[in-house]
PDB file of C-alpha atoms in Angstrom:
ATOM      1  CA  UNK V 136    -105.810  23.673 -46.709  1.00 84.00           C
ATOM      2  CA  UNK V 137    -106.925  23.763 -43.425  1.00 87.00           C
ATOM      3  CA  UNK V 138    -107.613  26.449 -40.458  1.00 90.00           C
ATOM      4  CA  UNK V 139    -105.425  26.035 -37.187  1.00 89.00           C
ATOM      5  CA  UNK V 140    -103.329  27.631 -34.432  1.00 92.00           C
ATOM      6  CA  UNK V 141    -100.330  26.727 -32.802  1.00 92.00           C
ATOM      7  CA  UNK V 142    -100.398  26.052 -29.213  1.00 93.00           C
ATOM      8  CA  UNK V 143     -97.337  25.526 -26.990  1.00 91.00           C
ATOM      9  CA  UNK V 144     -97.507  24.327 -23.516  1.00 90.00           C
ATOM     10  CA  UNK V 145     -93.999  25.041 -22.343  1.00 85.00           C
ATOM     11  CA  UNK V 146     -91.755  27.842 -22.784  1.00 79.00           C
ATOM     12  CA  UNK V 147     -89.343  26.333 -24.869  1.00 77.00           C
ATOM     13  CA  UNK V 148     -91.612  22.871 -25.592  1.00 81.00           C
ATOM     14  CA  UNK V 149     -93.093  21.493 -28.931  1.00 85.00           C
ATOM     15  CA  UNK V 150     -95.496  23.514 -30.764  1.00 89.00           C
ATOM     16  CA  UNK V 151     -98.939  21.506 -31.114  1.00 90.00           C
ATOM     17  CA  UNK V 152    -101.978  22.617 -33.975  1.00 92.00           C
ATOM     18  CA  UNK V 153    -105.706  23.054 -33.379  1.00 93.00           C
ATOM     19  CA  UNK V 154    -108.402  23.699 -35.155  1.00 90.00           C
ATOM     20  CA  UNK V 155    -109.085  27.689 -33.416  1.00 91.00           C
ATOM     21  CA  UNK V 156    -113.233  26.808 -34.866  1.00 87.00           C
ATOM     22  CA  UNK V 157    -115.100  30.753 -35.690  1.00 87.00           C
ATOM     23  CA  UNK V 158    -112.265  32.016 -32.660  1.00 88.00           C
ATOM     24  CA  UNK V 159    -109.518  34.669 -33.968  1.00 90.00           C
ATOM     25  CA  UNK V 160    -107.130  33.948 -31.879  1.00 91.00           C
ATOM     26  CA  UNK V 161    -103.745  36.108 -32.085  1.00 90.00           C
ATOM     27  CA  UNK V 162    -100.667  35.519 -30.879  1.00 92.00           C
ATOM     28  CA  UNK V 163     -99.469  35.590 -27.238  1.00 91.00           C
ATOM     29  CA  UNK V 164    -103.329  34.990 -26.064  1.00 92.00           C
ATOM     30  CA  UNK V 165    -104.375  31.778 -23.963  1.00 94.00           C
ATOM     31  CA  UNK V 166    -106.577  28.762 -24.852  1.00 94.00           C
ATOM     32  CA  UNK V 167    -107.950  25.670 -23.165  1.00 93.00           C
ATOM     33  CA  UNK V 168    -108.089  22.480 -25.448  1.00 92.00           C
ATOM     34  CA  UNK V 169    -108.392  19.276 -25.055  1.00 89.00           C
ATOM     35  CA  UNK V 170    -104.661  17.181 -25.323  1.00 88.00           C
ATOM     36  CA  UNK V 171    -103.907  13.491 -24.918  1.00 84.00           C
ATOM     37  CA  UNK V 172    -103.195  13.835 -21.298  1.00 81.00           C
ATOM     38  CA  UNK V 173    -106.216  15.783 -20.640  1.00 82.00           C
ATOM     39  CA  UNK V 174    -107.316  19.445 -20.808  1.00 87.00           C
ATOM     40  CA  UNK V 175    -104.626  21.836 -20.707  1.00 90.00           C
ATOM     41  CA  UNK V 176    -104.295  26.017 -20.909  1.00 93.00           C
ATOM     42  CA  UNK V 177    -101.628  26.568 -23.538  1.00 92.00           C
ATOM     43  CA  UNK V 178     -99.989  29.463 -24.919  1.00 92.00           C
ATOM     44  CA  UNK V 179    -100.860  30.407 -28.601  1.00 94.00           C
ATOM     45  CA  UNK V 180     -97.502  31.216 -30.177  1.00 92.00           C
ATOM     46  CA  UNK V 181     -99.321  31.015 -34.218  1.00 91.00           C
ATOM     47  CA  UNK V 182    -102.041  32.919 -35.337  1.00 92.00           C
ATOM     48  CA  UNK V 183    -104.990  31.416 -37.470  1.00 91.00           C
ATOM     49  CA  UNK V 184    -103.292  30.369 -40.606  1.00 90.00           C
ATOM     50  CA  UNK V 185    -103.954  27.929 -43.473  1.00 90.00           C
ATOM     51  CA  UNK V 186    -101.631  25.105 -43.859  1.00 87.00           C
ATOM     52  CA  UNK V 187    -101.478  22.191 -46.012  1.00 87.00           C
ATOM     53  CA  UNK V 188    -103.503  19.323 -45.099  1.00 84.00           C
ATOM     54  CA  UNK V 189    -100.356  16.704 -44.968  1.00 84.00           C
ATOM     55  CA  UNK V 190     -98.655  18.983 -42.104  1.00 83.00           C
ATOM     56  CA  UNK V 191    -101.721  17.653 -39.815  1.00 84.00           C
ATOM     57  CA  UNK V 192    -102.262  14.705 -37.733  1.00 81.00           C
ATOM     58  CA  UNK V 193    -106.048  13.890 -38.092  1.00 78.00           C
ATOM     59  CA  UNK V 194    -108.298  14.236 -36.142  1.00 84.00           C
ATOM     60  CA  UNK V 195    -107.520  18.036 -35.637  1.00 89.00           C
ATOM     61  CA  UNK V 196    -108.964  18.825 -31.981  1.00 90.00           C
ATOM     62  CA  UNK V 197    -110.988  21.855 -31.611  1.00 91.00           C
ATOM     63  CA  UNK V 198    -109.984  24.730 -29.106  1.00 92.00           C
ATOM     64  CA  UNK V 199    -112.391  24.330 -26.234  1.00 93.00           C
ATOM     65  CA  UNK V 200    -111.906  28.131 -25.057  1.00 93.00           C
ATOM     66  CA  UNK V 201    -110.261  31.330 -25.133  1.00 94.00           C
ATOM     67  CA  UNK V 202    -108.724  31.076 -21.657  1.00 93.00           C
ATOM     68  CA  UNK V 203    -110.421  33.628 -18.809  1.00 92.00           C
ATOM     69  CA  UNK V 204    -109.275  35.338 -16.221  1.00 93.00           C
ATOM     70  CA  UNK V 205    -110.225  32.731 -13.977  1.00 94.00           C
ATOM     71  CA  UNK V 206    -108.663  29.889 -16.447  1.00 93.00           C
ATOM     72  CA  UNK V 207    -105.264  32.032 -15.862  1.00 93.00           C
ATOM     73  CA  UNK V 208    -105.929  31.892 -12.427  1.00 94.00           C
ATOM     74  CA  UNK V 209    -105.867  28.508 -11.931  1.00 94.00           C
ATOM     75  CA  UNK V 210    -103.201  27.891 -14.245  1.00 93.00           C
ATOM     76  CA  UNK V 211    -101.231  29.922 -11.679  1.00 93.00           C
ATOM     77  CA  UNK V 212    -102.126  27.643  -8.830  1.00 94.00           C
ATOM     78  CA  UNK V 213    -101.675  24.824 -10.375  1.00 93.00           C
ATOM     79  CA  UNK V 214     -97.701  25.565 -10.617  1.00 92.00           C
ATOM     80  CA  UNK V 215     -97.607  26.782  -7.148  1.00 93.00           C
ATOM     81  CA  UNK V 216     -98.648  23.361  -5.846  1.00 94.00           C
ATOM     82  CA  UNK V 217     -96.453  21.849  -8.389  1.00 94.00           C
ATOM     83  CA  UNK V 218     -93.771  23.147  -6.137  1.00 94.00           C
ATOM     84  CA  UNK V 219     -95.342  21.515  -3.284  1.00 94.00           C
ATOM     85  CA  UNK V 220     -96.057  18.505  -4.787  1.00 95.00           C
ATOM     86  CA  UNK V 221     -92.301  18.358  -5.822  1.00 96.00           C
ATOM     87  CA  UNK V 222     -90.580  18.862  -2.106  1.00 95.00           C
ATOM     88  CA  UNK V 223     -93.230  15.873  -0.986  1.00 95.00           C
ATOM     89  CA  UNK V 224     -92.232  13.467  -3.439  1.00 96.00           C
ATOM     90  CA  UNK V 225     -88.531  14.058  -3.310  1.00 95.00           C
ATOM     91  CA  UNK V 226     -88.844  13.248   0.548  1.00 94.00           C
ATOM     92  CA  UNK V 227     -90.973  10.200   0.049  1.00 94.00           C
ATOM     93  CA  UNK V 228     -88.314   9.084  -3.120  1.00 95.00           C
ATOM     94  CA  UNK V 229     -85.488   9.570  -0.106  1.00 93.00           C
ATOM     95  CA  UNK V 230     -88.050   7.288   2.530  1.00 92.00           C
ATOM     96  CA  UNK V 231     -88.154   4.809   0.179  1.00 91.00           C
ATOM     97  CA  UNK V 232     -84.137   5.054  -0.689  1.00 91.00           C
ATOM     98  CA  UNK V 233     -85.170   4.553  -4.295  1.00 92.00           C
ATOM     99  CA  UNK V 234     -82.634   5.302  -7.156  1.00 92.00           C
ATOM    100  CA  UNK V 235     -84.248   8.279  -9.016  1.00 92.00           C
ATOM    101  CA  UNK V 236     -83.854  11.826  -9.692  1.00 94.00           C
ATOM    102  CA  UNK V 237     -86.996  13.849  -9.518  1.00 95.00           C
ATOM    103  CA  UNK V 238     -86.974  16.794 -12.329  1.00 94.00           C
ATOM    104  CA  UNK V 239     -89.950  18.105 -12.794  1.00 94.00           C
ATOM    105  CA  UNK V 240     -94.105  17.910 -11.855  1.00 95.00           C
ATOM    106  CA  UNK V 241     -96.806  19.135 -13.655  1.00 92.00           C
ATOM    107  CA  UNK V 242    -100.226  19.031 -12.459  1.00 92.00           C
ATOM    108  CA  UNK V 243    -102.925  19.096 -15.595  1.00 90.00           C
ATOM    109  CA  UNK V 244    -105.123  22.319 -15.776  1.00 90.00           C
ATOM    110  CA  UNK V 245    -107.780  20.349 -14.624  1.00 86.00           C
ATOM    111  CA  UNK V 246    -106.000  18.380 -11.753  1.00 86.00           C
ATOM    112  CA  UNK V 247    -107.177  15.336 -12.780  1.00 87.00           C
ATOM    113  CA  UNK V 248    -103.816  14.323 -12.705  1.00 91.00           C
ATOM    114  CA  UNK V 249     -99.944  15.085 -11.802  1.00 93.00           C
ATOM    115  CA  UNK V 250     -96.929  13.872 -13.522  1.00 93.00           C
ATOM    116  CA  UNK V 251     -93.529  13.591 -12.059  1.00 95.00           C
ATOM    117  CA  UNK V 252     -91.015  13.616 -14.609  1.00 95.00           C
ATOM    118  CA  UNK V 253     -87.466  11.341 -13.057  1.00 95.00           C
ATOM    119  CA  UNK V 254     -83.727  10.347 -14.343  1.00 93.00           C
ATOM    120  CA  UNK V 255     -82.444   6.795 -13.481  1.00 92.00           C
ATOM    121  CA  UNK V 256     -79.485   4.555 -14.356  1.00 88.00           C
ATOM    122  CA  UNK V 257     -81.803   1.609 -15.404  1.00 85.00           C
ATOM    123  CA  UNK V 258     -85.498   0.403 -14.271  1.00 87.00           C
ATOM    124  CA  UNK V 259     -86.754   1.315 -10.834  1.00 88.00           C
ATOM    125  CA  UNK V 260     -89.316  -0.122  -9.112  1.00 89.00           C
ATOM    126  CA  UNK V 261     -91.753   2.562  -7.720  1.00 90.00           C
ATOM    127  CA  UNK V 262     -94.998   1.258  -7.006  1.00 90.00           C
ATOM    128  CA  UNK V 263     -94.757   1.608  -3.234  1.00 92.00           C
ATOM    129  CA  UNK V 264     -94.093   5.186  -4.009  1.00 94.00           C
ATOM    130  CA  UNK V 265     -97.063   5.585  -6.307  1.00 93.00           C
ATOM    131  CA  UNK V 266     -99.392   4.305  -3.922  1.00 93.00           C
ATOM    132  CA  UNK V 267     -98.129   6.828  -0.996  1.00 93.00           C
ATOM    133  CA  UNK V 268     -97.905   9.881  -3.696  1.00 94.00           C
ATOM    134  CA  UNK V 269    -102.159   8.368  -4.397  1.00 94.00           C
ATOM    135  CA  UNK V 270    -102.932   8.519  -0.634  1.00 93.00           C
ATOM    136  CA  UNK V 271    -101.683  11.864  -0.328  1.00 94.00           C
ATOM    137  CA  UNK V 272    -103.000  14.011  -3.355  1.00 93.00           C
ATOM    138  CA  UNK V 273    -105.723  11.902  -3.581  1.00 91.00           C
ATOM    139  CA  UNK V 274    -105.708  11.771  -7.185  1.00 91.00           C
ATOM    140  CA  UNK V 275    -103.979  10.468 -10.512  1.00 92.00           C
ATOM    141  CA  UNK V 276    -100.121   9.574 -10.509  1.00 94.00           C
ATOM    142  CA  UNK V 277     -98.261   9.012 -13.096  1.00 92.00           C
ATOM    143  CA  UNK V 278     -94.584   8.805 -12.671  1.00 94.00           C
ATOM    144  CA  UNK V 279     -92.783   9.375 -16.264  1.00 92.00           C
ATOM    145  CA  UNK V 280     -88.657   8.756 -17.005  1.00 93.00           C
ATOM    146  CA  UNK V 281     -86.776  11.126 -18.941  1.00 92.00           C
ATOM    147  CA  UNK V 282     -83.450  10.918 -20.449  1.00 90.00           C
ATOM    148  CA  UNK V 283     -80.601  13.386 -19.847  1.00 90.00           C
ATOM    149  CA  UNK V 284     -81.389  15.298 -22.695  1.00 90.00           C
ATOM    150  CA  UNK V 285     -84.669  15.662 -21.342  1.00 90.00           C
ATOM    151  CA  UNK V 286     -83.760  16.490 -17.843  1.00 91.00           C
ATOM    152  CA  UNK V 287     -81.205  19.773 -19.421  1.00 91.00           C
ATOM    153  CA  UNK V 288     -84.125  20.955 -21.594  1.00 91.00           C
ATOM    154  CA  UNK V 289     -86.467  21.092 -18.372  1.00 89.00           C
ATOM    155  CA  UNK V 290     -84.021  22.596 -16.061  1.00 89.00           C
ATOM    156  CA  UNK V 291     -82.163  24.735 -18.139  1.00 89.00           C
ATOM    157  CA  UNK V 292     -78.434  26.543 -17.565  1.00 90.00           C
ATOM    158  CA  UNK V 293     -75.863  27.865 -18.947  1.00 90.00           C
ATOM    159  CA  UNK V 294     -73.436  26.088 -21.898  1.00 88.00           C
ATOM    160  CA  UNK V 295     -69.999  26.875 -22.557  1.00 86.00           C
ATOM    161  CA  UNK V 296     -70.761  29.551 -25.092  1.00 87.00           C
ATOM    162  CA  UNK V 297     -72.228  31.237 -22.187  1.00 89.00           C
ATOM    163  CA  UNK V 298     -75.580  31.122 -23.155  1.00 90.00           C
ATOM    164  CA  UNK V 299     -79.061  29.176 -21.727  1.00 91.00           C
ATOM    165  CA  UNK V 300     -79.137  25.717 -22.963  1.00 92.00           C
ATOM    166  CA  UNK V 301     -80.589  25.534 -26.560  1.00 90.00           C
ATOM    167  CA  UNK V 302     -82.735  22.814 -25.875  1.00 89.00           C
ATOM    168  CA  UNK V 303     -84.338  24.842 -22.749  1.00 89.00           C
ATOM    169  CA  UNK V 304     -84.023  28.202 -24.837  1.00 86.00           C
ATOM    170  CA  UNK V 305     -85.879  27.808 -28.068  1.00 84.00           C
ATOM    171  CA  UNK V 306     -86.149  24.337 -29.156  1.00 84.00           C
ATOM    172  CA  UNK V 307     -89.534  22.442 -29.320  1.00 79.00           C
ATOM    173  CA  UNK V 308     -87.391  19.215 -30.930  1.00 82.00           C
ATOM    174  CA  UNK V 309     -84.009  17.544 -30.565  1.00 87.00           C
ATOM    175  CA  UNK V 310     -82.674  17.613 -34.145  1.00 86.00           C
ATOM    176  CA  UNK V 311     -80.659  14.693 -34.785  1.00 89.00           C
ATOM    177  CA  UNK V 312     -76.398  15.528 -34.655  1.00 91.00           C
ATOM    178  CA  UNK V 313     -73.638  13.036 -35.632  1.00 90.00           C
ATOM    179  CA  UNK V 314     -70.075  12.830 -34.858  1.00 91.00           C
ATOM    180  CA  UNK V 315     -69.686  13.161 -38.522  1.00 90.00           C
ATOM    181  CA  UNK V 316     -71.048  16.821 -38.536  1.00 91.00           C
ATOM    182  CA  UNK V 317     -68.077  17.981 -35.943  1.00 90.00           C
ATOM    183  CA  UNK V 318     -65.463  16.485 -38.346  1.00 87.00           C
ATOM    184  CA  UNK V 319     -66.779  18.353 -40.972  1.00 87.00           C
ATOM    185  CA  UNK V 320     -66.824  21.281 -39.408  1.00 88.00           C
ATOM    186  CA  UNK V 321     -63.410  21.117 -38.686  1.00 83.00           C
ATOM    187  CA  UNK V 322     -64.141  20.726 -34.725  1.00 85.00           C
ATOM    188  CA  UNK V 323     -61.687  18.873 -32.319  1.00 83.00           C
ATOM    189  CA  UNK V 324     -63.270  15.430 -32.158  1.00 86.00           C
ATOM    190  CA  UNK V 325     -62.387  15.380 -27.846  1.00 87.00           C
ATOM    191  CA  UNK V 326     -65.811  14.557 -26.254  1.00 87.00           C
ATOM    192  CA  UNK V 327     -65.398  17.381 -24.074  1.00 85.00           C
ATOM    193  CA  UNK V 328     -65.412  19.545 -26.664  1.00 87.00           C
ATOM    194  CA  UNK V 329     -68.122  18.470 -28.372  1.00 90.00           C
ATOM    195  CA  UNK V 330     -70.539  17.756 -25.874  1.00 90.00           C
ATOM    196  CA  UNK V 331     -72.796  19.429 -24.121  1.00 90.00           C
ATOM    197  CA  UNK V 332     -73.689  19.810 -20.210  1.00 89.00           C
ATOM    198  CA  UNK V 333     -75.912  16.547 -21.042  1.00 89.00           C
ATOM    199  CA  UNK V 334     -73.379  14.801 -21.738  1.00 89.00           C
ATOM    200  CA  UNK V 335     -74.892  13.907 -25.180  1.00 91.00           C
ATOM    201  CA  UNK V 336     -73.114  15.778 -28.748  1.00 92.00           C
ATOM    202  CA  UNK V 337     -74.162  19.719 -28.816  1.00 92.00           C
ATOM    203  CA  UNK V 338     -77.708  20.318 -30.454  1.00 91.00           C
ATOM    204  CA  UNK V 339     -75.789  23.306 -31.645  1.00 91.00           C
ATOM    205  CA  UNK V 340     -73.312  21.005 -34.616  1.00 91.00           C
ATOM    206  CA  UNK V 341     -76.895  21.307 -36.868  1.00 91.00           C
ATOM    207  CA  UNK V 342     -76.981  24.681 -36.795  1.00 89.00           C
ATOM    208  CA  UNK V 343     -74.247  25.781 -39.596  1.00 87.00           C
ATOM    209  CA  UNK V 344     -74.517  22.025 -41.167  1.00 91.00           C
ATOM    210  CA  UNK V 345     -76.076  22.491 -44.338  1.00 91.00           C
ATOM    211  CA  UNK V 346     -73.443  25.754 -45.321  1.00 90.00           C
ATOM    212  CA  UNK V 347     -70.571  23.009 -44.050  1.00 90.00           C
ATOM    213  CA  UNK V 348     -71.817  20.688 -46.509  1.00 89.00           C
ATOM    214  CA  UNK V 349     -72.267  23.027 -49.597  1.00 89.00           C
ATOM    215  CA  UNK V 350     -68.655  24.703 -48.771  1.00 89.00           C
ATOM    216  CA  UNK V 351     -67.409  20.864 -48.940  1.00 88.00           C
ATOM    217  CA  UNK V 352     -69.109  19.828 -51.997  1.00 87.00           C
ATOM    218  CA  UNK V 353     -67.355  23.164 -53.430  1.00 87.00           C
ATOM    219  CA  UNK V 354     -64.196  23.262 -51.994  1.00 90.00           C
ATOM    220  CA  UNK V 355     -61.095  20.689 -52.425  1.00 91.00           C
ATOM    221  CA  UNK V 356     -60.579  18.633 -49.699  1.00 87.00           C
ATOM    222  CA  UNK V 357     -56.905  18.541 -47.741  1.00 89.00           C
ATOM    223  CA  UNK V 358     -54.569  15.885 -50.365  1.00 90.00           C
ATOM    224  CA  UNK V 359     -55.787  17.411 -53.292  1.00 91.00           C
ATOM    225  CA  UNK V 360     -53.953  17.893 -56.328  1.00 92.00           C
ATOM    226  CA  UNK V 361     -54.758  21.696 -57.928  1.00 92.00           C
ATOM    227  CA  UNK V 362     -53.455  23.606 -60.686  1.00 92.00           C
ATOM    228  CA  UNK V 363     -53.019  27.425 -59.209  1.00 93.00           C
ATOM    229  CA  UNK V 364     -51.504  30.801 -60.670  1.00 92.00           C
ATOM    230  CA  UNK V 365     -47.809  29.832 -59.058  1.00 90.00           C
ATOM    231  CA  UNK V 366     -48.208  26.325 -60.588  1.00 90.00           C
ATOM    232  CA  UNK V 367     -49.325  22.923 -59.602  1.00 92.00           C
ATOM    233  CA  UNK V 368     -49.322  21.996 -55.781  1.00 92.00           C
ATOM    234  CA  UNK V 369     -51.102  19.948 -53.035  1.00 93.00           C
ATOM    235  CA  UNK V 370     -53.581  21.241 -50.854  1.00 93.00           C
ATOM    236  CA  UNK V 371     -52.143  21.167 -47.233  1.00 92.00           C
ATOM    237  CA  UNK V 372     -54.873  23.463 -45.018  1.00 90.00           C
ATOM    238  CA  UNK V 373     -58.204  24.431 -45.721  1.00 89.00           C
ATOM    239  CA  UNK V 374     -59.676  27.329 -43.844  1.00 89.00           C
ATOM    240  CA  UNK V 375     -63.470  26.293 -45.105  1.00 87.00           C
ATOM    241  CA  UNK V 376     -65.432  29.174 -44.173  1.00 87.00           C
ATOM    242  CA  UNK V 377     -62.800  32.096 -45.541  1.00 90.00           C
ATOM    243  CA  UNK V 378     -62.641  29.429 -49.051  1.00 91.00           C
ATOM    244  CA  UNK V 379     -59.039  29.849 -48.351  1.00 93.00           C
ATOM    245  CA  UNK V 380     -56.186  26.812 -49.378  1.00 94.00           C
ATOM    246  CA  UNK V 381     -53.282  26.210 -48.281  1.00 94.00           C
ATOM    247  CA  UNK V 382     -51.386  24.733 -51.049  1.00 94.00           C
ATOM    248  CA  UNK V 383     -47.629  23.079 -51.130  1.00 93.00           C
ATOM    249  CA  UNK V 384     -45.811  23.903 -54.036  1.00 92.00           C
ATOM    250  CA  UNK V 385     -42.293  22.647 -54.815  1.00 88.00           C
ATOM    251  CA  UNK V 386     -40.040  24.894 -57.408  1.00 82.00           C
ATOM    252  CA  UNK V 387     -36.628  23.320 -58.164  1.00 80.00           C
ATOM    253  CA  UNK V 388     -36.299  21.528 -55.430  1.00 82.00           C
ATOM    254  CA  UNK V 389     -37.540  24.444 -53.121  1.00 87.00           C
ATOM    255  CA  UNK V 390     -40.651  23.893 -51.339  1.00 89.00           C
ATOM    256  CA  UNK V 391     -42.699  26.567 -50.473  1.00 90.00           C
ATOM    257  CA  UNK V 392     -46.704  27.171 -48.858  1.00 92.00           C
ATOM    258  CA  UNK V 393     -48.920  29.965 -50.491  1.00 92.00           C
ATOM    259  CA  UNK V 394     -52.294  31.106 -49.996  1.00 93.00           C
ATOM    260  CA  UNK V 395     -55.151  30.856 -52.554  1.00 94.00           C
ATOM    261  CA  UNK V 396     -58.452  31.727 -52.816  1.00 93.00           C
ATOM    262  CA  UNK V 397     -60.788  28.440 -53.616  1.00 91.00           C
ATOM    263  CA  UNK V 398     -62.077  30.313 -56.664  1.00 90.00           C
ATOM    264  CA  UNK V 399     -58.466  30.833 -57.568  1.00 92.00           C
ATOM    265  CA  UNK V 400     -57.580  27.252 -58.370  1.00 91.00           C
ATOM    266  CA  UNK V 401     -58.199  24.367 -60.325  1.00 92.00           C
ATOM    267  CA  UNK V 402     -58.845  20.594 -58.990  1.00 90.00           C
ATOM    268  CA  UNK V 403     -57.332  18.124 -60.723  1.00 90.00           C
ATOM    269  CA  UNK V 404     -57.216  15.554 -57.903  1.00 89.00           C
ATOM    270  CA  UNK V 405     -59.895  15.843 -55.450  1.00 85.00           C
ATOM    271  CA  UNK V 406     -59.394  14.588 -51.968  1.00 80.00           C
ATOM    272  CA  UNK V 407     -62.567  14.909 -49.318  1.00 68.00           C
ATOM    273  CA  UNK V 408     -60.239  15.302 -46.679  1.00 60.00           C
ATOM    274  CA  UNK V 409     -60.855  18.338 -43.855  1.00 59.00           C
ATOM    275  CA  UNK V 410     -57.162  18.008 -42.419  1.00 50.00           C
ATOM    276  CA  UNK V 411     -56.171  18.129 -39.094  1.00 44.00           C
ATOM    277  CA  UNK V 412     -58.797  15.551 -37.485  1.00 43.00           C
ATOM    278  CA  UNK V 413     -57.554  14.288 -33.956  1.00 43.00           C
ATOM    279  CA  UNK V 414     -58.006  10.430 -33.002  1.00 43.00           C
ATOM    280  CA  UNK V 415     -60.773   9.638 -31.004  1.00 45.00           C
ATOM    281  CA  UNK V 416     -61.164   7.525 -27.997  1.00 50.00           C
ATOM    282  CA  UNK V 417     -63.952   5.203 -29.298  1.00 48.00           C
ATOM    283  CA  UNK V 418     -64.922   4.222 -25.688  1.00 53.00           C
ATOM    284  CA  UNK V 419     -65.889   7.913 -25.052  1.00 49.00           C
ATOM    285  CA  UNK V 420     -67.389   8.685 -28.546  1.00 46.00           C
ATOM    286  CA  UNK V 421     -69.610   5.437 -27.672  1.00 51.00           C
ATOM    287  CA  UNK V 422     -70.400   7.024 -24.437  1.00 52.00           C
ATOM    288  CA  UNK V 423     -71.745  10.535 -25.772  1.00 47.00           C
ATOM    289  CA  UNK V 424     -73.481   8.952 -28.572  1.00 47.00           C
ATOM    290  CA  UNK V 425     -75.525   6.440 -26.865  1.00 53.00           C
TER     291      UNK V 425
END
């Protein structure tokens, strides 16, 4: 087992361990450490705590500091001449009528360096506007691209559920979604439906996954053949989260559609089928996947 902390350096941004050394260091308190772009103030959001030495990525760096008043203090300036540096390098990007979008910048605590976080289409070529950025801050550039998903969790807004992006909200990682979770879920498969502002499939799909996939591995899919209280039938609609069927039942020649509870019936036929899945423009779903 091993000592640490967890230190986050953005709101919403991945959550990063260090060994806190004799420090107890609660929650909500600052610290200065030492990261691979430098030395950074960062936001403890875990308490010292033992975990097990395979959740670690050796060599475990040692908190330089509790953070000061005066640490704080800079940290502070340090974002207000982000904000300048960001207005000068979006007019020098627009000089040089070069291809980019500029997202974010973040000067290190030390200001050793700044990094200017952009979007593209493809490659740019941006060495003329390294060297100006150099001449004028008179100090480390480093100009870094980001993908879409990227540029949503930096800026943030609001989804169609009418809440802040998840990404920009909470999450320190992207989990990994598939098409395949939304058609188990029972969700349109339209890509406007099932993707977010970024363009990319909602984070959101991962959320209820695992309670999809037990209620499927429970349930009988749409095409199956059950035995039910009224007699044997076909299984026409599934409403997966109520565990409620929709079976087809014919009675001398009379066919008729009753409502059963999953615990109700009997599979003798099992079909994996969710029912009602739309068709899919594969150009698009190529689109929002890539």
């Amino acid at each position: 087992m091993t000592n640490i902390i967890g230190v986050r350096f953005k709101p919403s941004g991945k959550t990063y361990y260090f060994d806190p050394g004799e420090n107890i260091i609660e929650k909500g308190g600052f610290v200065v450490v030492e990261t691979v772009r430098g030395v950074e103030l960062g936001e403890v959001v875990l308490s010292n705590r033992q975990v097990e030495d395979s959740e670690i990525v050796a060599p475990l760096k040692t908190v330089i500091r509790i953070a000061d008043s005066k640490d704080i203090e800079q940290h502070k300036n340090n974002l207000e001449k982000s904000k300048e540096a960001f207005s000068i390098c979006a007019k020098k990007i627009e000089d040089h009528g070069i291809d980019m979008k500029l997202i974010d910048v973040e000067y290190t605590f030390d200001g050793n360096k700044i990094l200017f976080y952009f979007t593209a289409d493809g490659r740019v070529d941006f060495r003329n506007l390294v060297k100006d950025l150099a001449s004028i801050f008179k100090t480390r550039i480093e100009l870094r691209q980001v993908g879409v998903r990227d540029e949503s969790k930096i800026l943030g807004g609001l989804g169609i559920c009418g809440r802040v992006f998840c990404c920009h909200a909470h999450m320190g990682d992207f989990q990994p979604v598939s098409i395949k979770m939304a058609k188990e879920q029972g969700l349109s498969l339209n890509p406007t439906k099932i993707s977010g502002t970024c363009g990319r499939l909602m984070c959101c799909l991962k959320y209820e996954q695992e309670a999809y996939e037990d209620l499927l591995e429970r349930i009988p899919g749409v095409g199956s053949v059950v035995e039910t209280p009224q007699g044997t039938g076909t299984v026409k609609e599934i409403n997966l989260l109520r565990e409620i069927l929709k079976v087809e039942i014919e009675h001398d020649n009379v066919t008729e559609i009753l409502m059963f509870k999953a615990s109700e019936v009997k599979v003798l036929k099992n079909a994996r089928g969710f029912g009602n899945e739309e068709q899919i423009d594969h150009d698009e779903l190529k689109e929002i996947l890539d």
